[in-house]
C-alpha positions as YAML, in Angstrom:
chain: A
units: angstrom
residues:
- id: 1
  name: MET
  ca: [68.78, 280.58, 272.41]
- id: 2
  name: HIS
  ca: [72.49, 281.15, 271.75]
- id: 3
  name: PHE
  ca: [74.98, 278.26, 271.85]
- id: 4
  name: THR
  ca: [78.71, 278.17, 272.53]
- id: 5
  name: ARG
  ca: [81.24, 275.40, 273.21]
- id: 6
  name: ILE
  ca: [84.27, 275.07, 275.43]
- id: 7
  name: TYR
  ca: [86.84, 272.29, 275.33]
- id: 8
  name: LEU
  ca: [87.92, 271.60, 278.89]
- id: 9
  name: ASN
  ca: [91.48, 270.66, 278.04]
- id: 10
  name: ARG
  ca: [92.05, 273.78, 275.93]
- id: 11
  name: LEU
  ca: [91.05, 276.22, 278.66]
- id: 12
  name: GLN
  ca: [93.36, 279.18, 279.20]
- id: 13
  name: ASN
  ca: [92.09, 282.21, 281.08]
- id: 14
  name: GLN
  ca: [88.68, 282.61, 279.49]
- id: 15
  name: SER
  ca: [85.91, 284.03, 281.65]
- id: 16
  name: ALA
  ca: [83.45, 281.35, 282.72]
- id: 17
  name: PRO
  ca: [79.95, 281.36, 281.18]
- id: 18
  name: LEU
  ca: [77.39, 282.27, 283.82]
- id: 19
  name: ASP
  ca: [73.97, 281.38, 282.40]
- id: 20
  name: THR
  ca: [73.50, 277.71, 281.51]
- id: 21
  name: VAL
  ca: [76.43, 275.29, 281.31]
- id: 22
  name: VAL
  ca: [76.13, 271.67, 280.21]
- id: 23
  name: VAL
  ca: [79.19, 269.59, 281.08]
- id: 24
  name: ILE
  ca: [79.27, 266.48, 278.89]
- id: 25
  name: ASP
  ca: [81.04, 263.22, 279.68]
- id: 26
  name: VAL
  ca: [79.56, 260.30, 277.76]
- id: 27
  name: LEU
  ca: [82.45, 257.87, 278.37]
- id: 28
  name: ARG
  ca: [81.85, 257.58, 281.18]
- id: 29
  name: SER
  ca: [81.28, 259.86, 284.17]
- id: 30
  name: PHE
  ca: [77.78, 261.07, 283.44]
- id: 31
  name: THR
  ca: [76.58, 257.77, 282.09]
- id: 32
  name: THR
  ca: [77.78, 256.26, 285.36]
- id: 33
  name: ALA
  ca: [76.09, 259.02, 287.37]
- id: 34
  name: ALA
  ca: [72.80, 258.51, 285.53]
- id: 35
  name: VAL
  ca: [72.88, 254.77, 286.21]
- id: 36
  name: ALA
  ca: [73.62, 255.43, 289.89]
- id: 37
  name: LEU
  ca: [70.62, 257.74, 290.17]
- id: 38
  name: SER
  ca: [68.43, 255.23, 288.33]
- id: 39
  name: ARG
  ca: [69.48, 252.66, 290.94]
- id: 40
  name: GLY
  ca: [68.16, 254.91, 293.71]
- id: 41
  name: ALA
  ca: [71.26, 256.81, 294.83]
- id: 42
  name: ARG
  ca: [70.23, 259.69, 297.08]
- id: 43
  name: ALA
  ca: [72.68, 262.09, 295.45]
- id: 44
  name: ILE
  ca: [75.92, 262.20, 293.48]
- id: 45
  name: TYR
  ca: [78.71, 264.32, 294.97]
- id: 46
  name: PRO
  ca: [81.23, 265.19, 292.23]
- id: 47
  name: VAL
  ca: [84.55, 265.86, 293.94]
- id: 48
  name: GLU
  ca: [87.79, 266.83, 292.23]
- id: 49
  name: GLY
  ca: [90.74, 265.02, 293.78]
- id: 50
  name: ILE
  ca: [90.90, 261.62, 295.42]
- id: 51
  name: SER
  ca: [91.88, 262.87, 298.88]
- id: 52
  name: ALA
  ca: [89.02, 265.39, 298.88]
- id: 53
  name: ALA
  ca: [86.60, 262.65, 297.84]
- id: 54
  name: VAL
  ca: [87.77, 260.39, 300.66]
- id: 55
  name: ALA
  ca: [87.42, 263.24, 303.15]
- id: 56
  name: LEU
  ca: [83.87, 264.03, 302.03]
- id: 57
  name: ALA
  ca: [82.84, 260.37, 302.08]
- id: 58
  name: ALA
  ca: [83.92, 260.19, 305.70]
- id: 59
  name: THR
  ca: [81.26, 262.77, 306.60]
- id: 60
  name: LEU
  ca: [78.34, 261.07, 304.80]
- id: 61
  name: PRO
  ca: [76.12, 258.22, 305.97]
- id: 62
  name: ALA
  ca: [76.78, 254.87, 304.22]
- id: 63
  name: PRO
  ca: [78.53, 256.41, 301.20]
- id: 64
  name: ILE
  ca: [79.53, 254.66, 297.99]
- id: 65
  name: SER
  ca: [82.76, 255.81, 296.33]
- id: 66
  name: VAL
  ca: [83.08, 255.77, 292.54]
- id: 67
  name: GLY
  ca: [86.10, 256.97, 290.65]
- id: 68
  name: ALA
  ca: [88.77, 256.62, 288.01]
- id: 69
  name: VAL
  ca: [92.02, 258.28, 287.12]
- id: 70
  name: GLY
  ca: [92.98, 259.54, 283.67]
- id: 71
  name: GLY
  ca: [92.68, 256.75, 281.11]
- id: 72
  name: GLY
  ca: [89.92, 254.97, 283.03]
- id: 73
  name: ASP
  ca: [91.68, 252.87, 285.67]
- id: 74
  name: PRO
  ca: [89.70, 252.59, 288.94]
- id: 75
  name: VAL
  ca: [90.81, 254.55, 291.97]
- id: 76
  name: PRO
  ca: [92.45, 252.11, 294.42]
- id: 77
  name: GLY
  ca: [90.32, 251.65, 297.52]
- id: 78
  name: PHE
  ca: [87.11, 252.99, 296.00]
- id: 79
  name: ASP
  ca: [84.00, 250.80, 295.97]
- id: 80
  name: TYR
  ca: [83.59, 251.01, 292.20]
- id: 81
  name: GLY
  ca: [85.49, 252.26, 289.21]
- id: 82
  name: ASN
  ca: [83.87, 254.63, 286.74]
- id: 83
  name: SER
  ca: [81.91, 251.82, 285.08]
- id: 84
  name: PRO
  ca: [78.17, 252.25, 284.47]
- id: 85
  name: SER
  ca: [77.65, 248.58, 283.61]
- id: 86
  name: ARG
  ca: [79.07, 247.56, 287.00]
- id: 87
  name: LEU
  ca: [76.50, 249.74, 288.75]
- id: 88
  name: LEU
  ca: [73.50, 248.22, 286.98]
- id: 89
  name: THR
  ca: [73.11, 245.65, 289.76]
- id: 90
  name: ALA
  ca: [74.53, 247.69, 292.64]
- id: 91
  name: ASP
  ca: [72.40, 248.31, 295.72]
- id: 92
  name: LEU
  ca: [72.51, 252.10, 295.91]
- id: 93
  name: ALA
  ca: [69.03, 252.85, 297.21]
- id: 94
  name: GLY
  ca: [69.08, 255.89, 299.48]
- id: 95
  name: ARG
  ca: [72.88, 256.09, 299.59]
- id: 96
  name: PRO
  ca: [75.08, 259.04, 298.64]
- id: 97
  name: VAL
  ca: [77.65, 258.46, 295.89]
- id: 98
  name: VAL
  ca: [80.94, 260.34, 296.00]
- id: 99
  name: MET
  ca: [82.40, 260.51, 292.49]
- id: 100
  name: SER
  ca: [85.90, 261.57, 291.48]
- id: 101
  name: THR
  ca: [86.95, 261.37, 287.82]
- id: 102
  name: ALA
  ca: [89.54, 263.02, 285.62]
- id: 103
  name: ALA
  ca: [87.25, 264.76, 283.14]
- id: 104
  name: GLY
  ca: [83.54, 265.15, 283.88]
- id: 105
  name: VAL
  ca: [83.88, 265.95, 287.57]
- id: 106
  name: ARG
  ca: [86.67, 268.43, 286.84]
- id: 107
  name: GLY
  ca: [84.37, 270.15, 284.34]
- id: 108
  name: LEU
  ca: [81.57, 270.54, 286.88]
- id: 109
  name: GLN
  ca: [83.95, 272.00, 289.44]
- id: 110
  name: ARG
  ca: [85.37, 274.43, 286.87]
- id: 111
  name: PHE
  ca: [81.93, 275.86, 286.05]
- id: 112
  name: GLY
  ca: [80.26, 275.47, 289.42]
- id: 113
  name: GLN
  ca: [79.16, 279.12, 289.54]
- id: 114
  name: ALA
  ca: [76.89, 278.93, 286.50]
- id: 115
  name: ARG
  ca: [73.26, 279.92, 287.08]
- id: 116
  name: HIS
  ca: [72.13, 276.54, 285.75]
- id: 117
  name: LEU
  ca: [74.60, 273.66, 285.61]
- id: 118
  name: TYR
  ca: [73.90, 270.22, 284.15]
- id: 119
  name: ALA
  ca: [75.84, 266.97, 283.89]
- id: 120
  name: ALA
  ca: [74.94, 265.32, 280.59]
- id: 121
  name: SER
  ca: [75.42, 262.22, 278.49]
- id: 122
  name: LEU
  ca: [73.45, 260.53, 275.73]
- id: 123
  name: VAL
  ca: [71.46, 258.35, 278.13]
- id: 124
  name: CYS
  ca: [69.61, 261.41, 279.46]
- id: 125
  name: ALA
  ca: [70.04, 263.88, 276.60]
- id: 126
  name: ARG
  ca: [66.40, 264.50, 275.67]
- id: 127
  name: ALA
  ca: [65.44, 265.02, 279.30]
- id: 128
  name: THR
  ca: [68.34, 267.45, 279.66]
- id: 129
  name: ALA
  ca: [67.18, 269.43, 276.63]
- id: 130
  name: ALA
  ca: [63.66, 269.58, 278.06]
- id: 131
  name: ALA
  ca: [64.96, 270.85, 281.41]
- id: 132
  name: ILE
  ca: [67.02, 273.56, 279.68]
- id: 133
  name: GLN
  ca: [64.01, 274.67, 277.66]
- id: 134
  name: ALA
  ca: [61.83, 274.77, 280.76]
- id: 135
  name: SER
  ca: [64.41, 276.93, 282.56]
- id: 136
  name: GLY
  ca: [64.10, 279.70, 279.97]
- id: 137
  name: ALA
  ca: [67.83, 279.65, 279.21]
- id: 138
  name: ARG
  ca: [69.10, 282.18, 276.69]
- id: 139
  name: GLU
  ca: [72.80, 281.30, 276.64]
- id: 140
  name: VAL
  ca: [73.82, 277.63, 276.65]
- id: 141
  name: CYS
  ca: [77.46, 276.57, 276.79]
- id: 142
  name: PHE
  ca: [78.41, 272.96, 276.13]
- id: 143
  name: VAL
  ca: [81.63, 271.83, 277.81]
- id: 144
  name: ILE
  ca: [83.43, 269.02, 275.97]
- id: 145
  name: THR
  ca: [85.50, 267.03, 278.46]
- id: 146
  name: GLY
  ca: [86.64, 264.01, 276.43]
- id: 147
  name: GLU
  ca: [89.10, 265.62, 274.05]
- id: 148
  name: TRP
  ca: [92.72, 264.84, 274.97]
- id: 149
  name: VAL
  ca: [95.99, 264.72, 273.04]
- id: 150
  name: ASP
  ca: [95.26, 261.11, 272.08]
- id: 151
  name: ARG
  ca: [91.45, 261.31, 271.84]
- id: 152
  name: ASP
  ca: [89.20, 263.26, 269.48]
- id: 153
  name: GLY
  ca: [86.43, 263.63, 272.08]
- id: 154
  name: ASP
  ca: [83.78, 262.98, 269.43]
- id: 155
  name: GLU
  ca: [81.72, 261.01, 271.93]
- id: 156
  name: ASP
  ca: [81.05, 264.28, 273.77]
- id: 157
  name: ILE
  ca: [80.87, 266.44, 270.66]
- id: 158
  name: ALA
  ca: [78.19, 264.07, 269.31]
- id: 159
  name: CYS
  ca: [76.18, 264.51, 272.50]
- id: 160
  name: ALA
  ca: [76.50, 268.31, 272.24]
- id: 161
  name: ASP
  ca: [75.34, 268.15, 268.62]
- id: 162
  name: TYR
  ca: [72.33, 266.05, 269.63]
- id: 163
  name: LEU
  ca: [71.41, 268.37, 272.48]
- id: 164
  name: GLU
  ca: [71.74, 271.44, 270.27]
- id: 165
  name: ALA
  ca: [69.57, 269.86, 267.57]
- id: 166
  name: LEU
  ca: [66.88, 269.07, 270.14]
- id: 167
  name: LEU
  ca: [67.01, 272.60, 271.56]
- id: 168
  name: ARG
  ca: [66.70, 274.06, 268.07]
- id: 169
  name: GLY
  ca: [63.66, 271.88, 267.42]
- id: 170
  name: GLU
  ca: [65.40, 269.97, 264.63]
- id: 171
  name: THR
  ca: [64.84, 266.35, 263.70]
- id: 172
  name: ALA
  ca: [67.67, 264.26, 265.07]
- id: 173
  name: ASP
  ca: [68.25, 260.53, 264.56]
- id: 174
  name: PRO
  ca: [69.56, 259.15, 267.88]
- id: 175
  name: GLU
  ca: [71.38, 256.28, 266.18]
- id: 176
  name: HIS
  ca: [73.53, 258.71, 264.20]
- id: 177
  name: PHE
  ca: [74.92, 260.14, 267.43]
- id: 178
  name: ALA
  ca: [75.28, 256.74, 269.09]
- id: 179
  name: ARG
  ca: [77.31, 255.57, 266.10]
- id: 180
  name: ARG
  ca: [79.63, 258.55, 266.47]
- id: 181
  name: VAL
  ca: [80.24, 257.59, 270.10]
- id: 182
  name: ARG
  ca: [81.10, 254.03, 269.10]
- id: 183
  name: ASN
  ca: [83.46, 255.28, 266.37]
- id: 184
  name: SER
  ca: [85.19, 257.94, 268.48]
- id: 185
  name: ASP
  ca: [88.80, 257.38, 269.49]
- id: 186
  name: PHE
  ca: [87.80, 256.46, 273.04]
- id: 187
  name: GLY
  ca: [84.79, 254.44, 271.87]
- id: 188
  name: ARG
  ca: [87.05, 252.23, 269.77]
- id: 189
  name: ARG
  ca: [89.10, 251.39, 272.87]
- id: 190
  name: PHE
  ca: [85.97, 250.00, 274.51]
- id: 191
  name: ARG
  ca: [85.02, 248.14, 271.34]
- id: 192
  name: SER
  ca: [88.41, 246.45, 271.13]
- id: 193
  name: GLY
  ca: [87.88, 244.52, 274.35]
- id: 194
  name: THR
  ca: [91.63, 244.68, 275.08]
- id: 195
  name: TRP
  ca: [91.59, 247.39, 277.75]
- id: 196
  name: PRO
  ca: [90.81, 245.68, 281.08]
- id: 197
  name: HIS
  ca: [89.05, 248.64, 282.66]
- id: 198
  name: LEU
  ca: [87.19, 249.75, 279.50]
- id: 199
  name: PRO
  ca: [84.59, 246.99, 279.05]
- id: 200
  name: PRO
  ca: [82.46, 246.85, 275.89]
- id: 201
  name: ALA
  ca: [79.39, 246.71, 278.16]
- id: 202
  name: ASP
  ca: [80.07, 250.31, 279.22]
- id: 203
  name: LEU
  ca: [80.07, 251.44, 275.60]
- id: 204
  name: GLU
  ca: [76.85, 249.56, 274.92]
- id: 205
  name: LEU
  ca: [75.17, 251.29, 277.84]
- id: 206
  name: ALA
  ca: [76.55, 254.75, 277.02]
- id: 207
  name: THR
  ca: [75.05, 254.57, 273.51]
- id: 208
  name: GLN
  ca: [71.51, 253.80, 274.68]
- id: 209
  name: VAL
  ca: [70.25, 257.24, 273.75]
- id: 210
  name: ASP
  ca: [67.54, 258.66, 276.04]
- id: 211
  name: ARG
  ca: [67.43, 255.55, 278.21]
- id: 212
  name: PHE
  ca: [66.56, 257.71, 281.23]
- id: 213
  name: ASP
  ca: [63.81, 260.30, 281.52]
- id: 214
  name: PHE
  ca: [65.56, 262.65, 283.96]
- id: 215
  name: ALA
  ca: [68.08, 265.47, 283.71]
- id: 216
  name: MET
  ca: [71.02, 265.76, 286.09]
- id: 217
  name: GLN
  ca: [70.95, 269.33, 287.34]
- id: 218
  name: VAL
  ca: [73.76, 270.24, 289.70]
- id: 219
  name: GLU
  ca: [73.05, 272.07, 292.95]
- id: 220
  name: ARG
  ca: [75.23, 273.59, 295.69]
- id: 221
  name: ALA
  ca: [74.84, 272.74, 299.35]
- id: 222
  name: ASN
  ca: [77.16, 273.20, 302.34]
- id: 223
  name: GLY
  ca: [80.05, 274.15, 300.11]
- id: 224
  name: HIS
  ca: [79.72, 271.11, 297.85]
- id: 225
  name: LEU
  ca: [78.29, 270.40, 294.42]
- id: 226
  name: LEU
  ca: [75.73, 267.62, 294.26]
- id: 227
  name: ILE
  ca: [73.34, 266.05, 291.79]
- id: 228
  name: PRO
  ca: [70.27, 265.09, 293.80]
- id: 229
  name: ASP
  ca: [67.95, 262.22, 293.01]
- id: 230
  name: PRO
  ca: [65.82, 263.84, 290.25]
- id: 231
  name: ARG
  ca: [62.71, 262.18, 291.61]
- id: 232
  name: LEU
  ca: [63.06, 264.28, 294.75]
- id: 233
  name: ARG
  ca: [63.23, 267.62, 292.92]
- id: 234
  name: PRO
  ca: [60.09, 269.76, 293.25]
- id: 235
  name: SER
  ca: [57.95, 269.62, 290.12]
...
């Protein structure tokens, strides 16, 4: 298995990888998505752009809207911001979730033509590695979405390192990678407790490595990307 990495915010005109792409957003899009699925959401629809998300939600039965703009502030008018801890008690059973965020969702849309596409975070990392192995992937590209001019993105790089170690069959201490998330530039903002829309509870949840036993594989249907409830995927 051959591994490469792409940093979303450094993209120029590179050709897109076409085998297996793993888009990583630990803080917080794909931790939030995993929590939503664990709460029984029927599917996650990752939509780039707030107006497009609103338009799609209008076509779905009893949708829940989740989203944040760059920096983490909630999207005005959406049901929830991009906060996994807020969704822990949400009633999402059987409902579609339309998600629009500045990093993770944009990454999925950018690489939507990959043969196998996954949304990943630490909370479902081991299950993601197992799904990639089962798919017979030969080329795996990790997309780092959290690196910005004021953020080192090490929360996502740590997740990529953990996934690669698992796929190589190496011994990997989950706490080492969780600690890197907590100590990343963005992680320290959550730890400070001074950013109103970056609660420490989100960081605590995002560093619970392998909390969930499912991977979030992205599918295409009716012109849209979606992450279906993993319990409904054929075995």
